[in-house]
Short mmCIF file of C-alpha atoms in Angstrom, two decimals:
data_model
loop_
_atom_site.label_atom_id
_atom_site.label_comp_id
_atom_site.label_asym_id
_atom_site.label_seq_id
_atom_site.Cartn_x
_atom_site.Cartn_y
_atom_site.Cartn_z
CA UNK A 1 100.24 78.34 73.16
CA UNK A 2 98.36 81.53 74.07
CA UNK A 3 95.43 81.06 76.60
CA UNK A 4 93.72 82.61 79.60
CA UNK A 5 91.78 80.29 81.63
CA UNK A 6 90.03 81.47 84.86
CA UNK A 7 88.07 79.08 86.91
CA UNK A 8 85.69 80.32 89.74
CA UNK A 9 88.07 83.10 90.53
CA UNK A 10 87.23 85.59 93.45
CA UNK A 11 89.08 88.24 94.63
CA UNK A 12 88.82 90.39 97.76
CA UNK A 13 90.10 93.83 97.91
CA UNK A 14 91.09 94.81 101.39
CA UNK A 15 90.45 98.41 102.29
CA UNK A 16 93.25 99.33 104.61
CA UNK A 17 92.10 103.11 104.71
CA UNK A 18 89.31 101.84 106.94
CA UNK A 19 91.54 99.38 108.65
CA UNK A 20 93.64 102.14 110.03
CA UNK A 21 90.64 103.76 111.74
CA UNK A 22 89.54 100.39 112.95
CA UNK A 23 92.89 99.70 114.64
CA UNK A 24 92.72 103.20 116.14
CA UNK A 25 89.12 102.74 117.47
CA UNK A 26 90.06 99.42 118.86
CA UNK A 27 93.11 100.70 120.46
CA UNK A 28 91.40 103.59 121.88
CA UNK A 29 88.56 101.55 123.11
CA UNK A 30 90.93 99.12 124.98
CA UNK A 31 92.98 101.89 126.53
CA UNK A 32 90.11 103.61 127.86
CA UNK A 33 88.63 100.44 129.26
CA UNK A 34 85.70 100.83 126.66
CA UNK A 35 84.69 104.70 127.45
CA UNK A 36 86.11 105.97 124.25
CA UNK A 37 86.40 104.57 120.85
CA UNK A 38 84.59 101.73 119.15
CA UNK A 39 85.01 97.88 118.93
CA UNK A 40 84.95 96.98 115.23
CA UNK A 41 86.31 93.54 115.05
CA UNK A 42 85.48 92.90 111.32
CA UNK A 43 87.76 93.66 108.58
CA UNK A 44 86.47 95.37 105.54
CA UNK A 45 86.99 94.00 102.23
CA UNK A 46 85.39 94.82 98.71
CA UNK A 47 84.47 91.65 96.87
CA UNK A 48 85.97 92.87 93.63
CA UNK A 49 85.57 89.79 91.62
CA UNK A 50 83.30 86.99 92.42
CA UNK A 51 83.19 83.41 90.82
CA UNK A 52 84.59 84.46 87.37
CA UNK A 53 85.03 81.73 85.06
CA UNK A 54 86.26 82.64 81.69
CA UNK A 55 88.36 80.74 78.76
CA UNK A 56 90.01 82.61 76.18
CA UNK A 57 92.18 81.43 73.04
CA UNK A 58 94.49 82.77 70.49
CA UNK A 59 92.71 85.29 68.24
CA UNK A 60 90.16 86.35 70.74
CA UNK A 61 89.27 89.89 71.27
CA UNK A 62 87.33 90.59 74.40
CA UNK A 63 85.61 93.82 75.29
CA UNK A 64 84.98 94.16 79.13
CA UNK A 65 82.24 96.70 79.89
CA UNK A 66 80.44 97.70 83.12
CA UNK A 67 79.76 100.71 85.33
CA UNK A 68 82.46 102.31 87.45
CA UNK A 69 83.55 99.83 90.01
CA UNK A 70 82.29 96.78 88.38
CA UNK A 71 85.71 95.14 88.45
CA UNK A 72 87.10 95.91 85.05
CA UNK A 73 90.58 97.03 86.21
CA UNK A 74 90.86 94.33 88.87
CA UNK A 75 90.04 91.74 86.35
CA UNK A 76 92.64 92.85 83.95
CA UNK A 77 95.34 93.30 86.71
CA UNK A 78 94.47 89.80 88.04
CA UNK A 79 94.85 88.42 84.43
CA UNK A 80 98.18 90.25 84.10
CA UNK A 81 99.36 88.74 87.22
CA UNK A 82 99.73 92.01 89.36
CA UNK A 83 96.88 90.60 91.61
CA UNK A 84 96.52 87.18 93.02
CA UNK A 85 93.01 85.62 93.07
CA UNK A 86 91.86 85.06 96.66
CA UNK A 87 90.15 81.91 95.52
CA UNK A 88 89.94 79.87 92.34
CA UNK A 89 92.37 79.15 89.55
CA UNK A 90 94.02 81.14 87.04
CA UNK A 91 96.08 79.95 84.17
CA UNK A 92 97.72 82.32 81.67
CA UNK A 93 100.11 81.49 78.88
CA UNK A 94 101.59 84.15 76.54
CA UNK A 95 103.76 87.24 76.73
CA UNK A 96 101.64 89.95 78.23
CA UNK A 97 101.79 93.52 77.51
CA UNK A 98 99.72 96.05 79.49
CA UNK A 99 98.45 99.42 78.97
CA UNK A 100 96.56 100.84 81.82
CA UNK A 101 95.20 104.18 82.27
CA UNK A 102 97.92 106.59 81.47
CA UNK A 103 100.75 107.06 83.78
CA UNK A 104 101.09 103.65 85.53
CA UNK A 105 104.49 102.46 84.87
CA UNK A 106 105.81 105.80 83.51
CA UNK A 107 108.22 108.15 84.89
CA UNK A 108 107.18 111.65 84.33
CA UNK A 109 110.45 113.24 85.19
CA UNK A 110 112.54 111.58 82.41
CA UNK A 111 112.46 111.50 78.66
CA UNK A 112 110.40 109.62 76.35
CA UNK A 113 113.59 107.76 75.39
CA UNK A 114 114.33 106.88 78.86
CA UNK A 115 110.89 105.74 79.49
CA UNK A 116 111.05 103.34 76.42
CA UNK A 117 114.15 101.99 78.07
CA UNK A 118 112.66 101.74 81.35
CA UNK A 119 109.46 100.15 80.12
CA UNK A 120 111.59 97.85 77.92
CA UNK A 121 113.40 96.53 80.91
CA UNK A 122 110.21 96.07 82.77
CA UNK A 123 108.98 93.93 79.87
CA UNK A 124 112.20 91.86 80.06
CA UNK A 125 113.88 93.16 77.09
CA UNK A 126 117.69 93.40 76.65
CA UNK A 127 119.16 96.63 75.80
CA UNK A 128 119.81 95.46 72.26
CA UNK A 129 116.08 94.61 71.91
CA UNK A 130 115.15 97.95 73.17
CA UNK A 131 117.55 99.63 70.68
CA UNK A 132 115.80 97.63 68.07
CA UNK A 133 112.29 98.76 68.85
CA UNK A 134 113.03 102.41 69.20
CA UNK A 135 113.00 103.49 65.32
CA UNK A 136 109.49 101.86 65.26
CA UNK A 137 108.43 103.81 68.10
CA UNK A 138 109.73 107.01 66.74
CA UNK A 139 108.07 106.23 63.69
CA UNK A 140 104.68 105.30 65.01
CA UNK A 141 104.42 108.24 67.62
CA UNK A 142 105.69 110.88 65.34
CA UNK A 143 106.73 112.71 68.40
CA UNK A 144 110.17 113.72 66.97
CA UNK A 145 112.11 115.94 69.26
CA UNK A 146 109.55 115.50 72.10
CA UNK A 147 110.94 112.12 72.78
CA UNK A 148 114.11 113.85 74.17
CA UNK A 149 111.82 115.87 76.60
CA UNK A 150 110.47 114.61 80.09
CA UNK A 151 107.16 113.26 79.45
CA UNK A 152 105.39 115.35 82.03
CA UNK A 153 105.77 118.18 79.23
CA UNK A 154 103.48 115.95 76.82
CA UNK A 155 99.93 116.36 76.23
CA UNK A 156 97.65 113.68 77.24
CA UNK A 157 97.28 112.66 73.63
CA UNK A 158 101.03 112.53 73.17
CA UNK A 159 101.39 110.23 76.36
CA UNK A 160 98.82 107.95 74.85
CA UNK A 161 100.74 107.76 71.70
CA UNK A 162 103.91 106.83 73.35
CA UNK A 163 102.32 104.40 75.71
CA UNK A 164 100.53 102.56 72.87
CA UNK A 165 103.46 102.37 70.90
CA UNK A 166 105.70 100.82 73.42
CA UNK A 167 103.01 98.43 74.76
CA UNK A 168 102.59 97.14 71.13
CA UNK A 169 106.10 97.38 70.00
CA UNK A 170 107.13 93.82 70.87
CA UNK A 171 104.26 92.13 69.34
CA UNK A 172 102.70 90.91 72.53
CA UNK A 173 100.78 87.61 72.64
CA UNK A 174 98.15 89.07 75.11
CA UNK A 175 97.46 92.67 74.92
CA UNK A 176 95.67 94.10 78.00
CA UNK A 177 94.39 97.65 77.71
CA UNK A 178 92.53 99.32 80.31
CA UNK A 179 90.39 102.58 79.70
CA UNK A 180 92.60 103.27 76.75
CA UNK A 181 91.10 105.63 74.58
CA UNK A 182 90.03 109.25 74.01
CA UNK A 183 93.05 111.39 74.11
CA UNK A 184 94.47 110.30 70.66
CA UNK A 185 93.20 112.04 67.63
CA UNK A 186 91.33 110.70 64.88
CA UNK A 187 94.46 109.97 62.74
CA UNK A 188 96.22 108.17 65.72
CA UNK A 189 92.91 106.13 66.38
CA UNK A 190 92.92 104.85 62.86
CA UNK A 191 96.49 104.10 63.06
CA UNK A 192 96.20 102.27 66.24
CA UNK A 193 93.29 100.40 65.05
CA UNK A 194 95.53 99.16 62.39
CA UNK A 195 98.30 97.98 64.82
CA UNK A 196 95.76 96.30 66.99
CA UNK A 197 94.38 94.41 64.02
CA UNK A 198 97.98 93.26 63.20
CA UNK A 199 98.46 91.98 66.75
CA UNK A 200 95.14 90.06 66.79
CA UNK A 201 96.00 88.79 63.36
CA UNK A 202 99.16 87.34 64.61
CA UNK A 203 97.03 84.98 66.45
CA UNK A 204 97.38 86.84 69.80
CA UNK A 205 94.53 88.01 72.09
CA UNK A 206 93.27 91.39 73.06
CA UNK A 207 91.51 92.18 76.21
CA UNK A 208 90.08 95.65 76.28
CA UNK A 209 88.22 97.52 78.95
CA UNK A 210 86.52 100.70 78.07
CA UNK A 211 83.57 102.87 78.37
CA UNK A 212 83.83 103.84 74.78
CA UNK A 213 81.15 101.82 72.98
CA UNK A 214 82.63 102.56 69.55
CA UNK A 215 86.09 101.37 70.60
CA UNK A 216 84.75 98.20 71.84
CA UNK A 217 82.75 97.37 68.81
CA UNK A 218 85.52 98.50 66.59
CA UNK A 219 88.08 96.31 68.13
CA UNK A 220 86.26 93.32 69.80
CA UNK A 221 84.33 90.27 68.70
CA UNK A 222 82.92 89.36 72.01
CA UNK A 223 82.39 90.90 75.33
CA UNK A 224 81.59 90.34 78.89
CA UNK A 225 79.59 92.67 81.12
CA UNK A 226 80.79 92.92 84.67
CA UNK A 227 78.59 94.12 87.46
CA UNK A 228 79.80 94.17 91.06
CA UNK A 229 82.40 91.69 90.40
CA UNK A 230 80.25 89.31 88.45
CA UNK A 231 80.05 88.32 84.97
CA UNK A 232 76.45 89.16 84.12
CA UNK A 233 76.48 88.44 80.44
CA UNK A 234 79.04 86.84 78.03
CA UNK A 235 78.67 86.64 74.29
CA UNK A 236 78.71 88.81 71.19
CA UNK A 237 79.19 92.43 71.48
CA UNK A 238 75.86 93.56 70.46
CA UNK A 239 73.81 91.30 72.89
CA UNK A 240 76.16 92.27 75.88
CA UNK A 241 75.56 95.89 75.06
CA UNK A 242 71.81 95.24 75.27
CA UNK A 243 72.46 93.69 78.84
CA UNK A 244 74.50 96.74 79.65
CA UNK A 245 71.63 99.01 78.78
CA UNK A 246 69.38 97.12 81.16
CA UNK A 247 71.80 97.48 83.98
CA UNK A 248 72.24 101.19 83.33
CA UNK A 249 68.48 101.58 83.29
CA UNK A 250 68.15 99.89 86.70
CA UNK A 251 71.22 101.88 88.25
CA UNK A 252 70.07 105.13 86.87
CA UNK B 1 78.02 104.97 97.40
CA UNK B 2 78.19 102.63 100.33
CA UNK B 3 80.89 99.79 100.84
CA UNK B 4 78.64 96.54 101.16
CA UNK B 5 79.66 94.59 104.32
CA UNK B 6 80.96 91.32 103.15
CA UNK B 7 82.79 88.65 105.01
CA UNK B 8 86.27 88.05 103.95
CA UNK B 9 86.89 84.87 101.92
CA UNK B 10 88.96 82.15 103.51
CA UNK B 11 92.59 82.76 102.61
CA UNK B 12 94.40 81.25 99.56
CA UNK B 13 96.03 77.76 99.67
CA UNK B 14 99.28 78.08 101.65
CA UNK B 15 101.14 75.38 100.23
CA UNK B 16 103.81 76.40 97.87
CA UNK B 17 104.14 79.90 99.42
CA UNK B 18 107.74 79.47 100.39
CA UNK B 19 108.82 78.13 97.15
CA UNK B 20 107.19 80.97 95.28
CA UNK B 21 108.84 83.55 97.52
CA UNK B 22 112.23 81.90 96.71
CA UNK B 23 111.35 82.00 93.08
CA UNK B 24 110.55 85.70 93.70
CA UNK B 25 114.02 86.22 95.07
CA UNK B 26 115.74 84.25 92.44
CA UNK B 27 113.93 85.72 89.28
CA UNK B 28 114.26 89.20 90.62
CA UNK B 29 118.05 88.65 90.71
CA UNK B 30 117.92 87.48 87.21
CA UNK B 31 116.39 90.91 86.15
CA UNK B 32 119.69 92.62 87.05
CA UNK B 33 119.52 94.95 84.13
CA UNK B 34 116.18 96.45 85.46
CA UNK B 35 117.35 96.94 89.07
CA UNK B 36 120.58 98.43 88.04
CA UNK B 37 118.71 100.85 85.65
CA UNK B 38 116.34 101.69 88.70
CA UNK B 39 119.27 102.16 91.05
CA UNK B 40 120.87 104.62 88.56
CA UNK B 41 117.69 106.43 88.11
CA UNK B 42 117.11 106.82 92.00
CA UNK B 43 120.63 108.23 92.45
CA UNK B 44 120.26 110.79 89.79
CA UNK B 45 116.66 111.65 90.83
CA UNK B 46 117.79 113.89 93.51
CA UNK B 47 120.32 115.78 91.46
CA UNK B 48 118.46 116.31 88.28
CA UNK B 49 119.36 119.81 86.71
CA UNK B 50 122.12 120.47 89.33
CA UNK B 51 125.59 121.36 88.12
CA UNK B 52 127.49 118.86 90.31
CA UNK B 53 124.84 116.30 90.09
CA UNK B 54 125.43 113.02 92.01
CA UNK B 55 128.75 114.42 93.20
CA UNK B 56 126.82 116.31 95.75
CA UNK B 57 126.49 112.92 97.67
CA UNK B 58 130.50 113.22 98.29
CA UNK B 59 130.54 116.96 98.57
CA UNK B 60 127.94 117.15 101.36
CA UNK B 61 129.71 114.46 103.23
CA UNK B 62 133.17 116.35 102.73
CA UNK B 63 131.61 119.60 104.16
CA UNK B 64 130.17 117.81 107.14
CA UNK B 65 133.53 116.08 107.94
CA UNK B 66 135.50 119.29 107.44
CA UNK B 67 133.32 121.34 109.96
CA UNK B 68 132.32 118.63 112.46
CA UNK B 69 135.65 117.03 112.40
CA UNK B 70 137.35 120.21 113.22
CA UNK B 71 134.84 121.24 116.05
CA UNK B 72 134.83 117.84 117.70
CA UNK B 73 138.73 117.55 117.50
CA UNK B 74 138.62 120.72 119.77
CA UNK B 75 135.86 119.37 121.92
CA UNK B 76 137.38 115.95 122.65
CA UNK B 77 140.84 117.26 122.60
CA UNK B 78 142.18 114.42 120.38
CA UNK B 79 144.56 114.78 117.47
CA UNK B 80 142.90 115.35 114.16
CA UNK B 81 144.83 112.60 112.45
CA UNK B 82 143.09 110.21 114.89
CA UNK B 83 139.70 111.73 115.09
CA UNK B 84 138.93 112.87 111.69
CA UNK B 85 139.52 109.41 109.99
CA UNK B 86 137.42 107.92 112.97
CA UNK B 87 134.64 110.22 112.47
CA UNK B 88 134.40 109.89 108.68
CA UNK B 89 134.71 106.06 108.55
CA UNK B 90 132.00 105.91 111.32
CA UNK B 91 129.85 108.26 109.55
CA UNK B 92 129.91 106.42 106.16
CA UNK B 93 129.42 102.97 107.80
CA UNK B 94 126.44 104.40 109.79
CA UNK B 95 124.88 105.94 106.81
CA UNK B 96 125.33 102.75 104.80
CA UNK B 97 123.67 100.45 107.53
CA UNK B 98 121.05 102.70 108.57
CA UNK B 99 119.77 103.90 105.27
CA UNK B 100 119.14 100.24 104.24
CA UNK B 101 116.84 100.23 107.32
CA UNK B 102 115.30 103.62 106.62
CA UNK B 103 114.73 102.94 103.05
CA UNK B 104 112.20 100.33 104.00
CA UNK B 105 109.74 103.10 104.04
CA UNK B 106 110.11 103.89 100.33
CA UNK B 107 111.43 100.59 98.74
CA UNK B 108 108.02 99.57 97.73
CA UNK B 109 106.10 102.65 98.10
CA UNK B 110 108.30 104.59 96.07
CA UNK B 111 107.77 102.18 93.13
CA UNK B 112 103.93 101.71 93.50
CA UNK B 113 103.54 102.65 90.10
CA UNK B 114 105.54 99.99 88.82
CA UNK B 115 104.32 97.34 91.28
CA UNK B 116 100.60 97.98 90.37
CA UNK B 117 101.57 98.13 86.63
CA UNK B 118 103.63 95.04 86.03
CA UNK B 119 103.72 91.51 87.22
CA UNK B 120 107.25 91.99 88.50
CA UNK B 121 109.06 90.01 91.35
CA UNK B 122 109.09 92.28 94.58
CA UNK B 123 112.81 91.45 95.19
CA UNK B 124 113.87 93.59 92.39
CA UNK B 125 113.10 96.52 94.36
CA UNK B 126 114.99 95.12 97.27
CA UNK B 127 118.08 94.65 94.95
CA UNK B 128 117.68 98.01 93.61
CA UNK B 129 117.88 99.69 97.08
CA UNK B 130 120.72 97.62 97.98
CA UNK B 131 122.78 98.51 95.00
CA UNK B 132 121.80 102.22 95.34
CA UNK B 133 123.25 102.33 98.74
CA UNK B 134 126.39 100.67 97.54
CA UNK B 135 126.78 103.19 95.00
CA UNK B 136 126.17 105.87 97.68
CA UNK B 137 128.87 104.11 99.70
CA UNK B 138 131.21 104.22 96.82
CA UNK B 139 130.78 108.07 96.79
CA UNK B 140 131.43 108.38 100.57
CA UNK B 141 134.58 106.20 100.12
CA UNK B 142 135.93 108.75 97.69
CA UNK B 143 135.77 111.26 100.56
CA UNK B 144 137.25 108.82 103.05
CA UNK B 145 140.18 107.93 100.66
CA UNK B 146 140.94 111.65 100.54
CA UNK B 147 140.71 111.91 104.14
CA UNK B 148 142.76 109.02 104.73
CA UNK B 149 145.60 110.09 102.20
CA UNK B 150 145.80 113.56 103.87
CA UNK B 151 145.88 112.12 107.42
CA UNK B 152 148.04 109.10 106.53
CA UNK B 153 145.75 106.31 107.83
CA UNK B 154 147.43 102.99 107.43
CA UNK B 155 146.42 100.65 104.54
CA UNK B 156 147.25 97.09 105.14
CA UNK B 157 145.73 93.57 105.07
CA UNK B 158 143.12 94.54 107.47
CA UNK B 159 141.83 96.90 104.98
CA UNK B 160 140.82 94.14 102.68
CA UNK B 161 138.44 92.87 105.45
CA UNK B 162 136.08 95.87 104.26
CA UNK B 163 134.83 93.57 101.62
CA UNK B 164 133.50 90.97 103.77
CA UNK B 165 132.15 93.54 106.05
CA UNK B 166 130.30 95.28 103.20
CA UNK B 167 128.89 91.86 101.99
CA UNK B 168 127.58 91.03 105.61
CA UNK B 169 126.10 94.39 105.90
CA UNK B 170 124.51 94.27 102.50
CA UNK B 171 123.12 90.81 103.17
CA UNK B 172 121.47 91.98 106.42
CA UNK B 173 120.18 94.74 104.27
CA UNK B 174 118.20 92.45 102.30
CA UNK B 175 116.12 91.05 105.03
CA UNK B 176 116.03 94.56 106.79
CA UNK B 177 114.65 96.14 103.70
CA UNK B 178 112.06 93.39 103.16
CA UNK B 179 110.90 93.51 106.58
CA UNK B 180 110.93 97.29 106.98
CA UNK B 181 109.36 97.57 103.42
CA UNK B 182 106.39 95.15 104.48
CA UNK B 183 105.88 96.88 107.78
CA UNK B 184 106.29 100.59 106.66
CA UNK B 185 104.00 99.98 103.69
CA UNK B 186 101.21 98.50 105.74
CA UNK B 187 101.43 100.82 108.76
CA UNK B 188 102.56 104.12 107.66
CA UNK B 189 103.40 105.30 111.15
CA UNK B 190 106.24 103.08 111.65
CA UNK B 191 108.58 104.94 109.14
CA UNK B 192 108.19 108.08 111.24
CA UNK B 193 108.94 106.05 114.49
CA UNK B 194 111.95 104.41 113.08
CA UNK B 195 113.40 107.56 111.74
CA UNK B 196 113.07 109.04 115.20
CA UNK B 197 114.59 106.05 116.83
CA UNK B 198 117.48 106.31 114.37
CA UNK B 199 118.37 109.74 115.33
CA UNK B 200 118.59 108.56 119.02
CA UNK B 201 120.64 105.46 118.11
CA UNK B 202 122.99 107.75 116.19
CA UNK B 203 123.85 109.41 119.39
CA UNK B 204 123.88 106.32 121.49
CA UNK B 205 126.26 104.56 119.14
CA UNK B 206 129.84 105.59 119.01
CA UNK B 207 129.79 107.15 115.73
CA UNK B 208 130.85 110.73 116.75
CA UNK B 209 132.39 109.78 120.09
CA UNK B 210 135.34 107.26 120.37
CA UNK B 211 134.14 104.67 122.81
CA UNK B 212 137.63 104.28 124.31
CA UNK B 213 137.46 107.78 125.66
CA UNK B 214 135.39 106.79 128.54
CA UNK B 215 136.42 103.98 130.98
CA UNK B 216 134.49 100.71 130.52
CA UNK B 217 132.30 102.28 127.73
CA UNK B 218 133.12 99.25 125.65
CA UNK B 219 131.51 96.72 127.96
CA UNK B 220 128.32 98.64 127.43
CA UNK B 221 128.45 99.41 123.87
CA UNK B 222 128.97 95.81 122.94
CA UNK B 223 125.18 95.34 123.81
CA UNK B 224 124.19 97.68 120.94
CA UNK B 225 123.85 95.61 117.85
CA UNK B 226 124.52 98.59 115.72
CA UNK B 227 127.95 98.98 117.26
CA UNK B 228 128.99 95.68 115.72
CA UNK B 229 127.80 96.64 112.33
CA UNK B 230 129.69 99.76 112.63
CA UNK B 231 132.79 97.90 113.75
CA UNK B 232 133.01 95.51 110.85
CA UNK B 233 133.11 98.45 108.51
CA UNK B 234 134.81 100.99 110.37
CA UNK B 235 137.91 98.89 111.62
CA UNK B 236 138.94 97.74 108.27
CA UNK B 237 138.65 101.46 107.03
CA UNK B 238 141.01 102.64 109.74
CA UNK B 239 143.43 99.52 108.91
CA UNK B 240 142.37 97.51 112.00
CA UNK B 241 141.13 94.08 112.25
CA UNK B 242 137.56 93.96 113.72
CA UNK B 243 136.94 92.01 116.96
CA UNK B 244 135.71 88.45 115.80
CA UNK B 245 132.76 89.14 118.13
CA UNK B 246 131.45 91.65 115.88
CA UNK B 247 131.61 89.13 112.88
CA UNK B 248 129.69 86.65 115.00
CA UNK B 249 126.97 89.08 116.26
CA UNK B 250 126.40 90.46 112.62
CA UNK B 251 126.17 87.07 111.25
CA UNK B 252 124.05 85.79 114.00
CA UNK B 253 121.56 88.81 113.30
CA UNK B 254 121.69 87.95 109.57
CA UNK B 255 120.55 84.16 110.46
CA UNK B 256 117.65 85.42 112.93
CA UNK B 257 116.76 88.22 110.52
CA UNK B 258 116.10 85.93 107.64
CA UNK B 259 114.36 83.34 109.74
CA UNK B 260 111.97 86.12 110.81
CA UNK B 261 111.51 87.83 107.67
CA UNK B 262 111.33 85.13 105.14
CA UNK B 263 107.92 83.81 106.23
CA UNK B 264 106.39 87.01 106.36
CA UNK B 265 107.77 87.96 103.03
CA UNK B 266 106.27 84.64 101.53
CA UNK B 267 102.97 85.45 103.20
CA UNK B 268 102.35 89.03 102.44
CA UNK B 269 104.22 89.23 99.20
CA UNK B 270 101.12 89.10 97.04
CA UNK B 271 99.11 91.14 99.42
CA UNK B 272 101.47 94.00 99.55
CA UNK B 273 100.01 95.46 96.24
CA UNK B 274 96.82 96.21 98.10
CA UNK B 275 98.57 98.26 100.65
CA UNK B 276 100.11 100.77 98.19
#
């Protein structure tokens, strides 16, 4: 049974860059008997998610929208199991496949084929299962000989093709896509739309965070609006975009 | 943009941390295909495009042994058949043991993109690093076998004690990697500190100099824990049986190391992703 259930989830993102400066300041303060440095006892955190409750079922296609820093990526990483909630309950059932902003989880130095293999292993596939998906990926990406070259030689669009083809190659039950857009050409966009429809039709779930209104409207049937870690609006795509317009008007 | 000041939320529920950490260690072990692939990739990474490839691991050691072995044979006025196997066995044991500690700096940081991208047990990266170092040791061993054959180092029942020796060092490597991995990822200065200390320890530990050259030196070096790790690998390589004290010390360190590291691993395992 594919399901995502979040109950009152909050997540603190500790900022360790500031933490180093704080420790240094405190140390200097203590060593110089308070003459130098500053005593800053508090630890800095960013409240990346606050009191998020969300229930998704098979077939749901959720768009996640919000300004930069609203918590979109954090929410997706938390659902994917990369980040643990600081408070609250997370229950996720189903095989997850993730597609984050290009690059994460790829090795630019090795060939397209090697990246397929590596990524397949990270997704828990056996070498035989990986061999089985390779033809479909070759077919879908149309990258041909480029698959034998290191992926640092790829254009952004080619990387998107490969990343998308791998992430969707094993019919994920939950497909998580973050800022996935843009670099693909119109032909590829049409093709990927078709593939996403197939996945969702196979009673799976799509979670898509994007700044592209058309991408969300084309692929999602409901949406949430995040603002400073909170869910501000939850409902059909149209009404959530109206709320987004109000947030942007306020921020601008 | 400013970063709003917020008070940190109270920490997560602590129950079940230990069992989740054990699950991490077990499920990481199950993903052996992944860490074998990652270890192979790490080995090849440094030598991509070069003609000799990973054979360089053995070549560079061979060159070192040839030159340093000859010079120090003259300096210490020892016969080469005694000193060169001593040097070579000591050096490969030292490198194996210390790189498991030094690699703490990169064990998690070097795989940051994977840790942030996939919900993957952290232990996968520990096993990967251990395997990588075992493979390196295999390359070194080829050099040692050549040295040993040329200088007719005895091969006997004691030689087999290399296997338990390697197992003990590798097991210690597991907690050392986890501990150093956590500390070095969180506090970036530590890696620099540790690598400077390691250079010092290299000269303090009898890797280059035979401790029996100086009267009563052995009574001093037995207080150096690194000496015992060295001995459980070096003595079997030289066809000798290690002092039982060295087994005891290294096993004792394993117990203490696990006792210290496991709670830290259990506590900070899920926090590590924020440190990368």
